[in-house]
PDB file of C-alpha atoms in Angstrom:
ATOM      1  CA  UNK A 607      12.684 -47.026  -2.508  1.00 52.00           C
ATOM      2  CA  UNK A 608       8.836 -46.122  -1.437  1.00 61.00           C
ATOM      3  CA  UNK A 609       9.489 -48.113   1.452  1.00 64.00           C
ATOM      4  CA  UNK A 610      12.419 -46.040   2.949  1.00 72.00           C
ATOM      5  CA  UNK A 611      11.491 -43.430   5.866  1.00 69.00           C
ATOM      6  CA  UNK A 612      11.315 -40.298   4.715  1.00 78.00           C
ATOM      7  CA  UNK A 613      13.114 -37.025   6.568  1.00 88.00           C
ATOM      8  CA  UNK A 614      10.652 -34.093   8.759  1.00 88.00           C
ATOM      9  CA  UNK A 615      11.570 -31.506   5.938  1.00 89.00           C
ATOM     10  CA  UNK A 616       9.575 -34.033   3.114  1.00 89.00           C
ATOM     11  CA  UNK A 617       6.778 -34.267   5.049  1.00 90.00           C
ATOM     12  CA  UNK A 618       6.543 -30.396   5.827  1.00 91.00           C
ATOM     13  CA  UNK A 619       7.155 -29.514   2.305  1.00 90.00           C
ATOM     14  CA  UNK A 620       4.433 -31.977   1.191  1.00 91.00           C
ATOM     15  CA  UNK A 621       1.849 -30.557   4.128  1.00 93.00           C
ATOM     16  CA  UNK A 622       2.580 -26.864   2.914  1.00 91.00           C
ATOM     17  CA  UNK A 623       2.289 -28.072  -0.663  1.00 89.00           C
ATOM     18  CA  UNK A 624      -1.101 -29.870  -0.075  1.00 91.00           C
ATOM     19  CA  UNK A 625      -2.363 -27.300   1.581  1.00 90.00           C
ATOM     20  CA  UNK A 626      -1.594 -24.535  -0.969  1.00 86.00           C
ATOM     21  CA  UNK A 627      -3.665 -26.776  -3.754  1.00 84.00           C
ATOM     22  CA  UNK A 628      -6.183 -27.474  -1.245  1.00 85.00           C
ATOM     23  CA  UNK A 629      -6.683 -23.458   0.103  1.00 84.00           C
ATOM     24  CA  UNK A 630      -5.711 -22.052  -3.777  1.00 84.00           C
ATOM     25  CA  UNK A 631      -9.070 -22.640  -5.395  1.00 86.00           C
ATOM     26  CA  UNK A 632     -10.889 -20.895  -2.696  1.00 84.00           C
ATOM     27  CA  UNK A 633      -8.462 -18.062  -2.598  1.00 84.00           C
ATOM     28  CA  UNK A 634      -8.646 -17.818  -6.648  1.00 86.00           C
ATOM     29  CA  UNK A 635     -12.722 -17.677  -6.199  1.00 88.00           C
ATOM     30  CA  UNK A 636     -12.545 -15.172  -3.849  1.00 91.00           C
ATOM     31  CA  UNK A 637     -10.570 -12.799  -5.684  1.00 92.00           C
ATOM     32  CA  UNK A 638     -12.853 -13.430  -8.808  1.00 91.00           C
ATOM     33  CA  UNK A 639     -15.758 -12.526  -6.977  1.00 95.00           C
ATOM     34  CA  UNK A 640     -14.146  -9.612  -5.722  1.00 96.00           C
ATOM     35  CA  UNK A 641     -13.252  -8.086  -9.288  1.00 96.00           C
ATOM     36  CA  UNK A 642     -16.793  -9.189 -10.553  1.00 96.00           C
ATOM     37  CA  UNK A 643     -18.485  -6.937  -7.783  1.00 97.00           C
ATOM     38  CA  UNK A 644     -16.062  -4.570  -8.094  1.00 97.00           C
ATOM     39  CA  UNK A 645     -17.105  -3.885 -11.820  1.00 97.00           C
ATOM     40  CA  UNK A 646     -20.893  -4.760 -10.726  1.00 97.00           C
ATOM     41  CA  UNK A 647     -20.488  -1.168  -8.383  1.00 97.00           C
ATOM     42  CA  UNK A 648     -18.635   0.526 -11.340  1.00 97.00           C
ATOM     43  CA  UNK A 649     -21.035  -0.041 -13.821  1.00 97.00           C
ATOM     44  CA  UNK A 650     -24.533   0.642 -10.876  1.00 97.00           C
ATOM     45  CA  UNK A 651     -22.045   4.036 -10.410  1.00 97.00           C
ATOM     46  CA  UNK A 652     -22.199   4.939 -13.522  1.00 96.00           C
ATOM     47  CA  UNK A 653     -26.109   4.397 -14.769  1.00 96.00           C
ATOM     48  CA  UNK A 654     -26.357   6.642 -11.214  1.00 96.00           C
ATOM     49  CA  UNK A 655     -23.872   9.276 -12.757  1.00 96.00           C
ATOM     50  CA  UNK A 656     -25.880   9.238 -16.760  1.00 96.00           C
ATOM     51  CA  UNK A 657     -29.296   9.322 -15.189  1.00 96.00           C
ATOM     52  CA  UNK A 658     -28.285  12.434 -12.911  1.00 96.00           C
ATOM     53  CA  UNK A 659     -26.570  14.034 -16.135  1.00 95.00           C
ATOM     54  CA  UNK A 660     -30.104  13.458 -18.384  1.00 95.00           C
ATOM     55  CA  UNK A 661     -32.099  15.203 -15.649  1.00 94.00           C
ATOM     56  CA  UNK A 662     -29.874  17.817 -15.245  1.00 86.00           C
TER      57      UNK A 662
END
């Protein structure tokens, strides 16, 4: 059964497959770093926006 050829549309749903495990870790990393930078510049924002209000 292993040994039989296998059709074009296997082998292109296997590439795309591979490829989305392969490129999906990087992808997942990128967006984490995104969000944890994204609440990095909330929270710098906001010590800005208290130390402004206690001088004023």
């Amino acid at each position: 059964m292993l040994s039989r050829p296998r059709s074009l549309l296997f082998w292109l749903v296997l590439i795309i497959l591979l490829y989305t495990v392969a490129t999906a870790p990087m992808e997942l990393a990128h967006a984490v770093l995104a969000l944890v930078r994204g609440i990095k510049r909330f929270f710098d924002s906001l010590d800005i926006l208290i130390d402004a209000l206690e001088r004023s």
